[in-house]
Coordinates of C-alpha atoms in Angstrom, one line a residue:
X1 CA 30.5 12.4 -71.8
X2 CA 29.3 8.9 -70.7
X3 CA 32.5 8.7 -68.2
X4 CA 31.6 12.3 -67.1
X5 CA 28.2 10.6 -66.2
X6 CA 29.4 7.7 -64.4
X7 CA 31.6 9.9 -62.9
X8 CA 28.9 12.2 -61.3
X9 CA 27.1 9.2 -60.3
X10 CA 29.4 7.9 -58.7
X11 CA 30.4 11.1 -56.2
X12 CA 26.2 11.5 -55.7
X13 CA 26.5 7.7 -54.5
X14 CA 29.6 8.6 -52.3
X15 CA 27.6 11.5 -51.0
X16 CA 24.7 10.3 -50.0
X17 CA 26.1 7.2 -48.7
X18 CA 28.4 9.8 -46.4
X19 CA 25.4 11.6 -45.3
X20 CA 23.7 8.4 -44.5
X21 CA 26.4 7.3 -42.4
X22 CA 27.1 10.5 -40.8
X23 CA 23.0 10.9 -40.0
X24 CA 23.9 7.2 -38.5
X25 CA 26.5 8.0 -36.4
X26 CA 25.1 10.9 -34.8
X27 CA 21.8 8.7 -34.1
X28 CA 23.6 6.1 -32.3
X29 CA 26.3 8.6 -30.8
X30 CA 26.7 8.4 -27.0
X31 CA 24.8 12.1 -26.3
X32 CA 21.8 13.5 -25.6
X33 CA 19.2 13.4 -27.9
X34 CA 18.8 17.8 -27.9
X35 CA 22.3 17.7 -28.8
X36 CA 21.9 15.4 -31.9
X37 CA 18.8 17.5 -33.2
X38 CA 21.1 20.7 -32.6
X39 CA 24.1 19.5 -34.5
X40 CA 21.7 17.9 -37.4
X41 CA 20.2 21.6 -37.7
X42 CA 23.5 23.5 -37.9
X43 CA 24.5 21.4 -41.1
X44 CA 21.2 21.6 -42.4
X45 CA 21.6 25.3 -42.7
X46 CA 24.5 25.2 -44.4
X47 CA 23.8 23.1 -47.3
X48 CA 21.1 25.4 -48.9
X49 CA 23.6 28.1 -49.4
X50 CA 26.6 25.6 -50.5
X51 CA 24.3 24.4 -53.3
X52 CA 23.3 27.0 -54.6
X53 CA 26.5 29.5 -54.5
X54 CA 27.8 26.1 -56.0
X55 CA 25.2 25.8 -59.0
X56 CA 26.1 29.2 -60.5
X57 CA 30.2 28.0 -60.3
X58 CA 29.7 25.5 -63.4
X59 CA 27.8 24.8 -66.4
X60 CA 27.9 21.1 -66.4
X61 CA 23.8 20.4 -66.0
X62 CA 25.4 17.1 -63.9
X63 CA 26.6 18.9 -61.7
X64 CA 24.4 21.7 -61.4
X65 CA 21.7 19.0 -60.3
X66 CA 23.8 17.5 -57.8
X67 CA 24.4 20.9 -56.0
X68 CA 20.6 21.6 -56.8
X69 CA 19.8 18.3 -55.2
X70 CA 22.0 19.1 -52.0
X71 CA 19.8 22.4 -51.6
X72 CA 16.4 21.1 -51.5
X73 CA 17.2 18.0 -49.2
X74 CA 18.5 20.7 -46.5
X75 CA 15.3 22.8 -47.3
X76 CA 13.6 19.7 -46.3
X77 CA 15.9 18.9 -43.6
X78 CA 15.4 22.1 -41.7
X79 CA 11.4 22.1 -42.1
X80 CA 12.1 18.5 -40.1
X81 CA 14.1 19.8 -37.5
X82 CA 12.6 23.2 -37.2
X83 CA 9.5 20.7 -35.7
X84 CA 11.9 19.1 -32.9
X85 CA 13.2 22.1 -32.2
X86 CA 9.5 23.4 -31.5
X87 CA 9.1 20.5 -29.9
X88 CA 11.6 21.4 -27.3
X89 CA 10.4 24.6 -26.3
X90 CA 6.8 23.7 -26.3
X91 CA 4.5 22.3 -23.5
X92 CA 4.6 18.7 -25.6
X93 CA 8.0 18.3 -25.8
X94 CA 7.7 14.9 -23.8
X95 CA 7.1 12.8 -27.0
X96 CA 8.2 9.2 -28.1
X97 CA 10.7 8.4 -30.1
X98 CA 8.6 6.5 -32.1
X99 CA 6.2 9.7 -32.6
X100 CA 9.9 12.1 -33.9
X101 CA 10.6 8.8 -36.5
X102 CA 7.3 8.5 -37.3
X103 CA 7.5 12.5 -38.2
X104 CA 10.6 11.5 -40.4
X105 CA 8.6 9.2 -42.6
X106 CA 7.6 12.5 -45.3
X107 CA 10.6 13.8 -45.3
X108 CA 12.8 10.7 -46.1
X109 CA 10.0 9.8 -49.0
X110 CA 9.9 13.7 -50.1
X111 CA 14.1 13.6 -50.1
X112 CA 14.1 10.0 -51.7
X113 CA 11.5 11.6 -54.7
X114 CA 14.1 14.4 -54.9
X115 CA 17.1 12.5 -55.8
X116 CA 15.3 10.6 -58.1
X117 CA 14.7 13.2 -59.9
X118 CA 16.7 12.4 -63.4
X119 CA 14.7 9.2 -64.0
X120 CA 11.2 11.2 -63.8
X121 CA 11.7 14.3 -63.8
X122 CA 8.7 14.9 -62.2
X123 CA 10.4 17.6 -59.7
X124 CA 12.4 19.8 -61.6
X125 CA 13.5 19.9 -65.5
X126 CA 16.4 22.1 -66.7
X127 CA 15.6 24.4 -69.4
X128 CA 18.2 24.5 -72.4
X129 CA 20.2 21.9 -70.7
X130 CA 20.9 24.0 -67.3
X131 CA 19.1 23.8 -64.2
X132 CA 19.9 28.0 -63.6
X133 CA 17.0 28.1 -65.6
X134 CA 14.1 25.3 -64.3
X135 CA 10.6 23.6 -64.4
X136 CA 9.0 22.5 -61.0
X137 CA 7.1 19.4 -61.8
X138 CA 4.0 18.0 -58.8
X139 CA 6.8 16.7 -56.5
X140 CA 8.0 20.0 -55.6
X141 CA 4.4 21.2 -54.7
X142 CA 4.4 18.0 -52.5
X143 CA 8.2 18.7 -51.6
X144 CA 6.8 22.7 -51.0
X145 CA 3.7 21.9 -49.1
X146 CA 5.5 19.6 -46.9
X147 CA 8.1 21.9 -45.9
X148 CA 5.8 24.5 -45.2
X149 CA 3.1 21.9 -42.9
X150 CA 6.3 21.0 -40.6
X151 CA 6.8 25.1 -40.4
X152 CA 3.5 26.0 -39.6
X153 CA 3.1 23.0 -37.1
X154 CA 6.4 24.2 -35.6
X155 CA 5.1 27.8 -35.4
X156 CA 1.4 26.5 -33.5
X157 CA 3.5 24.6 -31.0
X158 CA 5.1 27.7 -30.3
X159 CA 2.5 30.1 -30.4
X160 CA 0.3 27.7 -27.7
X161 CA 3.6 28.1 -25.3
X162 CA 3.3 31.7 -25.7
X163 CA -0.1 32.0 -24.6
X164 CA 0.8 29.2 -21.5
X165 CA 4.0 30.5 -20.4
X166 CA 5.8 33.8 -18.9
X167 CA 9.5 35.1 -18.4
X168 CA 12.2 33.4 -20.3
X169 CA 10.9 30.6 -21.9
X170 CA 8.4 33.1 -23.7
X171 CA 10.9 35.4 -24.6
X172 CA 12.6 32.4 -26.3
X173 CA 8.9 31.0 -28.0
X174 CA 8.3 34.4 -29.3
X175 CA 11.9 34.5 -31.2
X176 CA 11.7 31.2 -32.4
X177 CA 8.1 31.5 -33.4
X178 CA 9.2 34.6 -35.5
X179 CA 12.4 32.9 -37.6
X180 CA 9.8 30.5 -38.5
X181 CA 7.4 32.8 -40.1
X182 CA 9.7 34.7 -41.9
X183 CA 11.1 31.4 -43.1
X184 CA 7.8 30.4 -44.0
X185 CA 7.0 33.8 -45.9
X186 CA 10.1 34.1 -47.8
X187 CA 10.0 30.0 -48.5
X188 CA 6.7 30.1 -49.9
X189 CA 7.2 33.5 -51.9
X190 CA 10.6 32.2 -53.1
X191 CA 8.5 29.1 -54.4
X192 CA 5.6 31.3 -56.1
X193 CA 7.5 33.4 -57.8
X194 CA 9.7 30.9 -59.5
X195 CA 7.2 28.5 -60.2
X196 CA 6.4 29.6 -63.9
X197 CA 9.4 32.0 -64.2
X198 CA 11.9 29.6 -66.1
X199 CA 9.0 30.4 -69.5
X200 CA 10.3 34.2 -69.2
X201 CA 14.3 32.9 -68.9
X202 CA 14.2 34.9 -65.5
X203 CA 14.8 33.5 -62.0
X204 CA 14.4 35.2 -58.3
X205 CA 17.3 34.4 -56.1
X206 CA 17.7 35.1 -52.5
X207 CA 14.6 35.1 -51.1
X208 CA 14.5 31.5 -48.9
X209 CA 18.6 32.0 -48.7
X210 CA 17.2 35.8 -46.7
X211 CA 14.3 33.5 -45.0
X212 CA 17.3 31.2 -43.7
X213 CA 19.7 34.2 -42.5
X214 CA 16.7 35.7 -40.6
X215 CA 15.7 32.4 -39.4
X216 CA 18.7 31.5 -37.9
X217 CA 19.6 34.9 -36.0
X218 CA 16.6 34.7 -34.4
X219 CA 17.3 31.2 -33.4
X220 CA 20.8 32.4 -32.4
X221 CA 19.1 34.9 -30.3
X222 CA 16.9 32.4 -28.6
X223 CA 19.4 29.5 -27.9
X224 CA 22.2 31.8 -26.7
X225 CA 20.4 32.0 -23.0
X226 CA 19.0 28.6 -23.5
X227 CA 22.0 27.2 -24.3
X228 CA 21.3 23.7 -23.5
X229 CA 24.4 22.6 -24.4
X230 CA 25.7 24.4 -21.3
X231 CA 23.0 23.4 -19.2
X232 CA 23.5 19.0 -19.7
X233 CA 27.9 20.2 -19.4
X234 CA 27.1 22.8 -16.2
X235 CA 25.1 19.9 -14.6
X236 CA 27.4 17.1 -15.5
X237 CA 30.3 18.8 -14.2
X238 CA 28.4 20.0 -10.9
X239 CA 26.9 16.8 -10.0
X240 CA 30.5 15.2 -10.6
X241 CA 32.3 17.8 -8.3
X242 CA 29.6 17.6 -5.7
X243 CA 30.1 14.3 -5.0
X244 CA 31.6 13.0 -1.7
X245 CA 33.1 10.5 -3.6
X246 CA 36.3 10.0 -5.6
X247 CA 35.6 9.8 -8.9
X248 CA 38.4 8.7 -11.8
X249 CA 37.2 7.6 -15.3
X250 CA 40.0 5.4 -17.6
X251 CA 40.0 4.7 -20.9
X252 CA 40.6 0.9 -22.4
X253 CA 44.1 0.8 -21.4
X254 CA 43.9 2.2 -17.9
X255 CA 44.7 5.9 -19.1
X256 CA 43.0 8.4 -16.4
X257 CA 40.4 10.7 -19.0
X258 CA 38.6 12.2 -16.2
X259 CA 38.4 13.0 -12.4
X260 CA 37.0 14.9 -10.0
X261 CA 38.5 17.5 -7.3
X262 CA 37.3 15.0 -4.4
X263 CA 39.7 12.1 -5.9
X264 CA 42.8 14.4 -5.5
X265 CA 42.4 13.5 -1.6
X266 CA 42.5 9.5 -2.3
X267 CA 44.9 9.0 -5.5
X268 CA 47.9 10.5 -7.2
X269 CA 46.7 9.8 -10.0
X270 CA 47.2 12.3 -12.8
X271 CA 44.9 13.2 -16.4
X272 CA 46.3 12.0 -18.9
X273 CA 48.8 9.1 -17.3
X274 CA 48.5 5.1 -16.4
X275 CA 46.4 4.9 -13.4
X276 CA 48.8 4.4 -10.0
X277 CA 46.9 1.3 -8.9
X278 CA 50.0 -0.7 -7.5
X279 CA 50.0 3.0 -4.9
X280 CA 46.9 2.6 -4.0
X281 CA 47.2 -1.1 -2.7
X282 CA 50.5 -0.7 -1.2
X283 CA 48.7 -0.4 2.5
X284 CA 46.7 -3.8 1.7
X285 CA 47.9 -7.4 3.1
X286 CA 50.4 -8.3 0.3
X287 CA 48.4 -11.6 -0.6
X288 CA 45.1 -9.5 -1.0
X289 CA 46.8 -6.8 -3.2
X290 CA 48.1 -9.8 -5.6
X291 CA 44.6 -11.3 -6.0
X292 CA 43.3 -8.0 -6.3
X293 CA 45.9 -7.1 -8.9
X294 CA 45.0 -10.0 -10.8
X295 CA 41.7 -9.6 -10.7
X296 CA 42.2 -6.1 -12.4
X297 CA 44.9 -6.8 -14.6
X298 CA 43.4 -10.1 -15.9
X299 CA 39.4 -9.5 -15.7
X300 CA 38.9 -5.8 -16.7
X301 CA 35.0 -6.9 -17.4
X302 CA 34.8 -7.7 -13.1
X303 CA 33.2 -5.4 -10.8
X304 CA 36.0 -5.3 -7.5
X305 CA 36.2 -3.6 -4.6
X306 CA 39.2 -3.3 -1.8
X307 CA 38.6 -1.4 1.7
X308 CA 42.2 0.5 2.3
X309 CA 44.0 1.3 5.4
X310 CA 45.5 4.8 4.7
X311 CA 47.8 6.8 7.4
X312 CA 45.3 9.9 7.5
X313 CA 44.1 10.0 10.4
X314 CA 40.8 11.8 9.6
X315 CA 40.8 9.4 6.6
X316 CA 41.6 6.0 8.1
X317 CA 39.2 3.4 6.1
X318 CA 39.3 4.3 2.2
X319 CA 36.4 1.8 0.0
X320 CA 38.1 1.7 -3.5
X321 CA 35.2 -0.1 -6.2
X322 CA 36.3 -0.5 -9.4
X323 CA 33.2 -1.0 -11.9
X324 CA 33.9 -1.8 -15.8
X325 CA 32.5 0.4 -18.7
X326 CA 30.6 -1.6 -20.8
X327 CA 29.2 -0.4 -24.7
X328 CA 25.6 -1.4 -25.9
X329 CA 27.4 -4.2 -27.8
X330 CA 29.7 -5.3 -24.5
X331 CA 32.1 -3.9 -25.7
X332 CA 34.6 -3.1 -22.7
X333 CA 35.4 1.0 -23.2
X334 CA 36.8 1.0 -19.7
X335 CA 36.4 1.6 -16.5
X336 CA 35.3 3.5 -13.3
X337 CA 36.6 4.0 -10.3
X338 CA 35.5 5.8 -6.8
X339 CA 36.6 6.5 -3.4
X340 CA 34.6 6.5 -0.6
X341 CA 36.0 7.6 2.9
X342 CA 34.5 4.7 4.9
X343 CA 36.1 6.1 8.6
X344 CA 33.0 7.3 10.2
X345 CA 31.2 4.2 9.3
X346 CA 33.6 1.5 10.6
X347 CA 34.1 3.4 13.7
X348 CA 30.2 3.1 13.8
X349 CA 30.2 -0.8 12.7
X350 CA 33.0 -1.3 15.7
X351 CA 31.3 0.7 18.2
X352 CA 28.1 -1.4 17.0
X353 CA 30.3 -4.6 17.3
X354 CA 31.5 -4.2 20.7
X355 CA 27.9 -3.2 22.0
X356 CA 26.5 -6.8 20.3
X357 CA 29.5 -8.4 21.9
X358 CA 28.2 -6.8 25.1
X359 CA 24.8 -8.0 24.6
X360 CA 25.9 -11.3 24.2
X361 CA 27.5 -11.4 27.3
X362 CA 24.7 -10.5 29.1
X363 CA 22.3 -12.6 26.8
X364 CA 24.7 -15.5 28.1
X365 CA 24.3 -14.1 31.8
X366 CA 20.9 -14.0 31.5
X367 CA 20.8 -17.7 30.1
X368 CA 22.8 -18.7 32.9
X369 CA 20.5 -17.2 35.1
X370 CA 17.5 -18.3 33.6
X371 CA 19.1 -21.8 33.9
X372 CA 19.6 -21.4 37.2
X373 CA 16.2 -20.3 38.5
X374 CA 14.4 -23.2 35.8
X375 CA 16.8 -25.4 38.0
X376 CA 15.9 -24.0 41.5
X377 CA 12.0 -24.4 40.1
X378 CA 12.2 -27.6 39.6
X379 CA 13.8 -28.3 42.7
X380 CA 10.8 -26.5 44.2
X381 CA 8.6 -28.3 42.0
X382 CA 10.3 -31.8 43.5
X383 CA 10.2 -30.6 46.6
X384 CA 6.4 -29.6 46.7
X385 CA 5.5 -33.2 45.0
X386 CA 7.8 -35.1 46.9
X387 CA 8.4 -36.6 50.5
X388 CA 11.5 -35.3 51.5
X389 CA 12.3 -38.4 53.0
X390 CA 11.8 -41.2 51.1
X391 CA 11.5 -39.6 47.7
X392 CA 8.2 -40.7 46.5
X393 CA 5.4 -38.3 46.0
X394 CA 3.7 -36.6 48.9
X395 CA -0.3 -37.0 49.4
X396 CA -1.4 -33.6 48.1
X397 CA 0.3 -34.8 44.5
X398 CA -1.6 -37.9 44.7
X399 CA -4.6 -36.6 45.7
X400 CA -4.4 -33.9 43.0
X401 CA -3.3 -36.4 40.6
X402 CA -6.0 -38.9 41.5
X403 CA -8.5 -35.8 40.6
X404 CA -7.4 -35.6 36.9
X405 CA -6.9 -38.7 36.0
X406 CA -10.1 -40.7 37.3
X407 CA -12.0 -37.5 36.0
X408 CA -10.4 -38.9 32.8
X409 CA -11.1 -42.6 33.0
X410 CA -14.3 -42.2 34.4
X411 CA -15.6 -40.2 31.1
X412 CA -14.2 -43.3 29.0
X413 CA -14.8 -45.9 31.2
X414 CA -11.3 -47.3 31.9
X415 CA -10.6 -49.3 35.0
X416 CA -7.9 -48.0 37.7
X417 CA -7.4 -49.0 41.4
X418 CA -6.0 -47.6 44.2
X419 CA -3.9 -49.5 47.1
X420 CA -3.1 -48.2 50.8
X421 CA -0.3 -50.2 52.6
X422 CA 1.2 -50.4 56.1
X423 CA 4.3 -51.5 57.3
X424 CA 3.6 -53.8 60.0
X425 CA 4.9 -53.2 63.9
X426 CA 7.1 -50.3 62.2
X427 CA 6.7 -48.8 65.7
X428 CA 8.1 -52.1 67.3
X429 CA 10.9 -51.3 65.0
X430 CA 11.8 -47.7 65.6
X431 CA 11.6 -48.7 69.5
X432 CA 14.4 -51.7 69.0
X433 CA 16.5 -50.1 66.4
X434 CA 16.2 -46.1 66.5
X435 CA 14.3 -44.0 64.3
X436 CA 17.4 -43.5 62.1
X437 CA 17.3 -46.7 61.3
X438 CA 13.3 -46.6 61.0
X439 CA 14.2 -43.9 58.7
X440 CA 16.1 -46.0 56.4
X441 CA 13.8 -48.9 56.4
X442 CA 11.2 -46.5 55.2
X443 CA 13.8 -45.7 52.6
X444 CA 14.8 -48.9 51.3
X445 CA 10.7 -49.9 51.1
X446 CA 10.1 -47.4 48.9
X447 CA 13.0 -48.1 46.5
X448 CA 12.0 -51.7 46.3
X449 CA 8.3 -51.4 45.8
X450 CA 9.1 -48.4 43.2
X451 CA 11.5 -50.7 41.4
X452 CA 8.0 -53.2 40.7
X453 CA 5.7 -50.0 39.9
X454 CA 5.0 -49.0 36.1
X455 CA 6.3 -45.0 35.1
X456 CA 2.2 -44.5 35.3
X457 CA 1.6 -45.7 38.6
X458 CA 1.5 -43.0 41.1
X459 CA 3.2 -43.9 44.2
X460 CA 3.1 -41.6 47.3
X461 CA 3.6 -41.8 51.1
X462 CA 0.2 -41.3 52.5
X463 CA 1.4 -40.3 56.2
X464 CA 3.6 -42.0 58.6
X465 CA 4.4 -45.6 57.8
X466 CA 1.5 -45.7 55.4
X467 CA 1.7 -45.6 51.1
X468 CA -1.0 -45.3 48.4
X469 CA -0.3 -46.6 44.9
X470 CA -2.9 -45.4 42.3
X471 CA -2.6 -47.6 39.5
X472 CA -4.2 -46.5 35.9
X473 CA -6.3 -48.4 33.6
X474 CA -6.0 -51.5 35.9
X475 CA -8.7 -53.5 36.9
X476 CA -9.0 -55.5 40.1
X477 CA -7.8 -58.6 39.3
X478 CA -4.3 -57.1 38.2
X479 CA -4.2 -55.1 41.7
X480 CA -4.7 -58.0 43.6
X481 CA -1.8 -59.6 41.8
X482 CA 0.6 -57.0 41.9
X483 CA -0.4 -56.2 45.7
X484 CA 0.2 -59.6 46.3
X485 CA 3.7 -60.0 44.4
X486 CA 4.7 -56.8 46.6
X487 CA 3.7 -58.4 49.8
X488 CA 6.3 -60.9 48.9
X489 CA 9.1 -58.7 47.7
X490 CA 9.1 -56.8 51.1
X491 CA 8.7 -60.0 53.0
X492 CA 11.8 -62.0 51.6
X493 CA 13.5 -58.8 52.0
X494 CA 16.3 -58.1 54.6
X495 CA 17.4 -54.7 55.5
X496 CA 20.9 -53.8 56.3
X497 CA 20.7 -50.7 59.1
X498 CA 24.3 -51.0 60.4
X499 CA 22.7 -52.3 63.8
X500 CA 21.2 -55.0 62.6
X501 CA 19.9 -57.1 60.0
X502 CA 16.0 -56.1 59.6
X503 CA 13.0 -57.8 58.0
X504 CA 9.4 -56.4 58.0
X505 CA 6.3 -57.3 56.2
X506 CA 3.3 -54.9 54.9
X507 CA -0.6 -55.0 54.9
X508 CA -2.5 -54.4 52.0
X509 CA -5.7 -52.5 51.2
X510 CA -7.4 -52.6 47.5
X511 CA -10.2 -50.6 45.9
X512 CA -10.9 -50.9 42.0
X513 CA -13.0 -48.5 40.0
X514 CA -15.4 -51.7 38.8
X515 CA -16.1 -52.4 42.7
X516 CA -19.0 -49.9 42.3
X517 CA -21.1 -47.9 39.8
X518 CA -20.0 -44.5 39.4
X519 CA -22.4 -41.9 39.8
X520 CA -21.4 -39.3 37.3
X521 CA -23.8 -36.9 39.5
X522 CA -21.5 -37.9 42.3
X523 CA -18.4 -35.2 42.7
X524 CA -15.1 -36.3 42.1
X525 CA -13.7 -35.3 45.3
X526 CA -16.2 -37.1 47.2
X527 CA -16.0 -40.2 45.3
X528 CA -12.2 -40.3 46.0
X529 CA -13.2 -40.0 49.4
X530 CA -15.6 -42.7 49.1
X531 CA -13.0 -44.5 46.8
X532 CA -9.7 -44.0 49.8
X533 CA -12.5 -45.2 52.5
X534 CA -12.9 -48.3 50.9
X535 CA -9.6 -49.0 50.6
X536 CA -8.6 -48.0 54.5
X537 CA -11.5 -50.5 55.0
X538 CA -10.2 -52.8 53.2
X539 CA -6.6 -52.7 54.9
X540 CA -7.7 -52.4 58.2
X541 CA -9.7 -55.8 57.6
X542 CA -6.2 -57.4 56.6
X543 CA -4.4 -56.3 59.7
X544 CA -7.3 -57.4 61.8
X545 CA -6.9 -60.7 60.1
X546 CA -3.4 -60.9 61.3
X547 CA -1.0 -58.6 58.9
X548 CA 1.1 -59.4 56.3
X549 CA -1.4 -60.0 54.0
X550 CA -3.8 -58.2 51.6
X551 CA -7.4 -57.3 51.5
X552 CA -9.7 -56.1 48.8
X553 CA -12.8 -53.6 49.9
X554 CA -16.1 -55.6 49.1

């Protein structure tokens, strides 16, 4: 008897640990949480009547309990999922997981205090040592009232989408809602009437085993249009075949499991056989198809893709990406692998090419042009500041020059002057030598005053033989000096102009800012005037004095 004992223990061990890990299994199972709630409902249904045609098969009191045991936990099971399944047809069917396991909690404790049942007893006793005959102790008014809350919940969810909802999905309510009150009535009246029976040796069988028969036709009725299981296969398979894309699914070891109709157009490739992938890279560059080859033989985990060349000619650019199927765990299940016709696109991305490559060309024109005219500007710009002659600015640049600048150091007091020079008897020398060679005396002067001359001094012919330097923060000492160490350069200078050997000296005329006050009432333009006066004052008072020498205004 004892090994009997140990021996029932252990097979109620091995079957709950079964069911555990079957309930397990289908929780973490890759599909669709409807589906799990579906399948859990269809074996809860069937272990009511297993128990109990299996309770009246033997008289051992062990194992009438066990198969007593099995019926009650899929009476509670069914309450449980008779709630999710409400769930789903109601309006609030959007609802957390953590809300459905939080739902689970009574159930679990209610199937826990079940099982326990031999220790306490506080469920159900057998009477003369058989459980055909029984005592309900408070935990099956708990495990009753339970069952019958999840019902009636169930049957208010569905009632509320009755009243919110028309056509089908009414229809459906209204079934469901009905296989849950007669489950309901027959559960509860099944319950009442064999609470106290077991004192009169009588018992009333059938009645929740009816409830469950009704229940589920009704539901049959109801989920035979719904049919969600049809409805996640229908759309799977529909969105698959609808793509424009080649789609082929391997397993682990490169075995094709699944395609699409589109991936007949790209690949050979067969269900049921080793993927062809040496075919498809047969119109690659031989070196790319060995490092992509590599790349999938060797690194199944890598994400790769390959654009193929194919012989089609509406087809002529094929994208192959090849993208690894990873589990929760990363765990590599395999992979997949799609085929994008790529033609109409890479004719667009060459067309696009050769209009950039266009553009550039004329970008580049357009450079060279605008390089061009910047050039011709500043050769304008030269030739509207310059004396065409000599090379030195003309007078309108100095004069506009001279503007800005002693507006400037006027404001902040710092010192400039201003020369005018002469080259003496130049007529005397046009008249003996030729203007040409006048021309390149002229010349020659400038280049050797301008080699004595800071960047800042502005240097300018003034009009015939006659120059003005304006010289920046410099007061009149330093002019003096400078006008005098230019009087000297020209004079020991001798000019070659292929007739002749020629050697002229200048005049020189000073006027310096710290001659005079300035009158910042006084207009700039007229105290350059007044400034240029002084200075032409000052020259003609050296040439008057015999030439060749300088002259500052007084």
């Amino acid at each position: 008897m004892m090994w009997q004992d140990l021996t029932l223990w252990y097979e109620l061990i091995v079957l709950v640990l079964v069911l555990s890990l079957s309930i397990y299994v289908l929780s973490i199972n890759e599909i669709k949480q409807l589906q799990k709630i579906y399948v859990s409902f269809h074996v809860s249904m069937i272990l009511w009547p297993l128990g109990q045609v299996s309770i009246n098969v033997t008289d051992d009191p062990a194992y009438q309990w066990v198969y007593l045991n099995i019926s009650f936990i899929g009476i509670i099971l069914i309450s449980y999922l008779w709630l999710l399944i409400s769930l789903q047809f109601s309006l609030v069917y959007r609802l957390r997981k953590f809300f459905l396991r939080l739902a689970a909690i009574p159930p679990i404790i209610i199937a826990i205090c079940v099982t326990l049942n031999p220790v306490f007893h506080w469920f159900v006793r057998p009477v003369n040592g058989s459980f055909l005959y029984r005592e309900y102790g408070p935990i099956f008014i708990l495990f009753v009232c339970v069952a019958a809350v999840y019902v009636f919940v169930g049957i208010m969810l569905l009632a509320l989408t009755i009243r919110a909802r028309e056509g089908s999905m009414r229809k459906k309510a209204i079934l469901l809602c009905i296989g849950q009150i007669v489950l309901l009535i027959f559960g509860v009246t099944d319950a009442v009437l064999n609470w106290n029976s077991a004192d009169d040796m009588v018992i009333y069988r059938g009645l929740t085993s009816a409830g469950m028969l009704v229940s589920y036709f009704f539901f049959f009725v109801a989920a035979q249009n719904y049919s969600p299981y049809k409805v996640i296969s229908l759309a799977h398979d529909a969105v698959i075949e609808s793509m424009d894309s080649g789609l082929v699914v391997l397993s682990d070891r490169n075995i094709v499991i699944d395609m699409n109709q589109t991936a007949r157009r790209f690949t050979s490739a067969k269900m049921g056989q080793p993927f062809p992938i040496e075919d498809c890279l047969s119109c690659m560059d031989p070196r790319d198809a060995e490092d992509f080859l590599y790349v999938y033989t060797n690194k199944p985990r890598s994400s790769i893709q390959a654009e193929l060349n194919t012989f089609i000619p509406t087809m002529k650019h094929v994208l192959m990406r090849i993208h690894p199927i990873l589990h929760r765990n990363q765990r590599f299940l395999g992979r997949i692998i799609t085929f994008q016709d790529v033609t109409e696109w890479r004719s667009l991305v060459e067309e696009l090419n050769s209009k950039n490559l266009d553009l550039q060309m004329r970008n580049e024109e357009l450079t060279l042009i605008q390089d061009e005219l910047s050039t011709a500007n500043k050769k304008l710009e030269l030739l509207a500041t310059t004396d065409s002659l000599t090379g030195c600015y003309n007078r309108r640049y100095l004069m506009q020059m001279m503007e800005y600048q002693i507006t400037v150091d006027k404001r902040y007091r710092v010192p400039f002057s201003f020369i005018l020079l002469d080259i003496d008897y130049f007529k005397q020398t046009n008249d003996t030598y030729g203007h040409q060679a006048g021309d390149q005396v002229l010349k020659q002067t400038v280049d050797l005053i301008s080699s004595r001359l800071r960047q800042t001094d502005i240097f300018a012919r003034y009009g015939g033989e006659e120059f003005a330097i304006f010289l920046p923060h410099t007061k009149r000492e330093y002019a003096v000096k400078l006008a005098e160490e230019l009087r000297l350069l020209v004079e020991n200078n001798t000019m070659d102009t292929g007739l002749g050997e020629v050697r002229i000296t200048i005049s020189i005329g000073i006027a310096s800012s710290d001659d005079t006050d300035y009158d910042r009432t006084v207009d700039v333009k007229s105290y350059i005037v007044d400034l240029i006066a002084r200075a032409d004052a000052a020259l003609y008072r050296a040439k008057n004095q015999g030439r060749n020498r300088i002259a500052a205004s007084e």
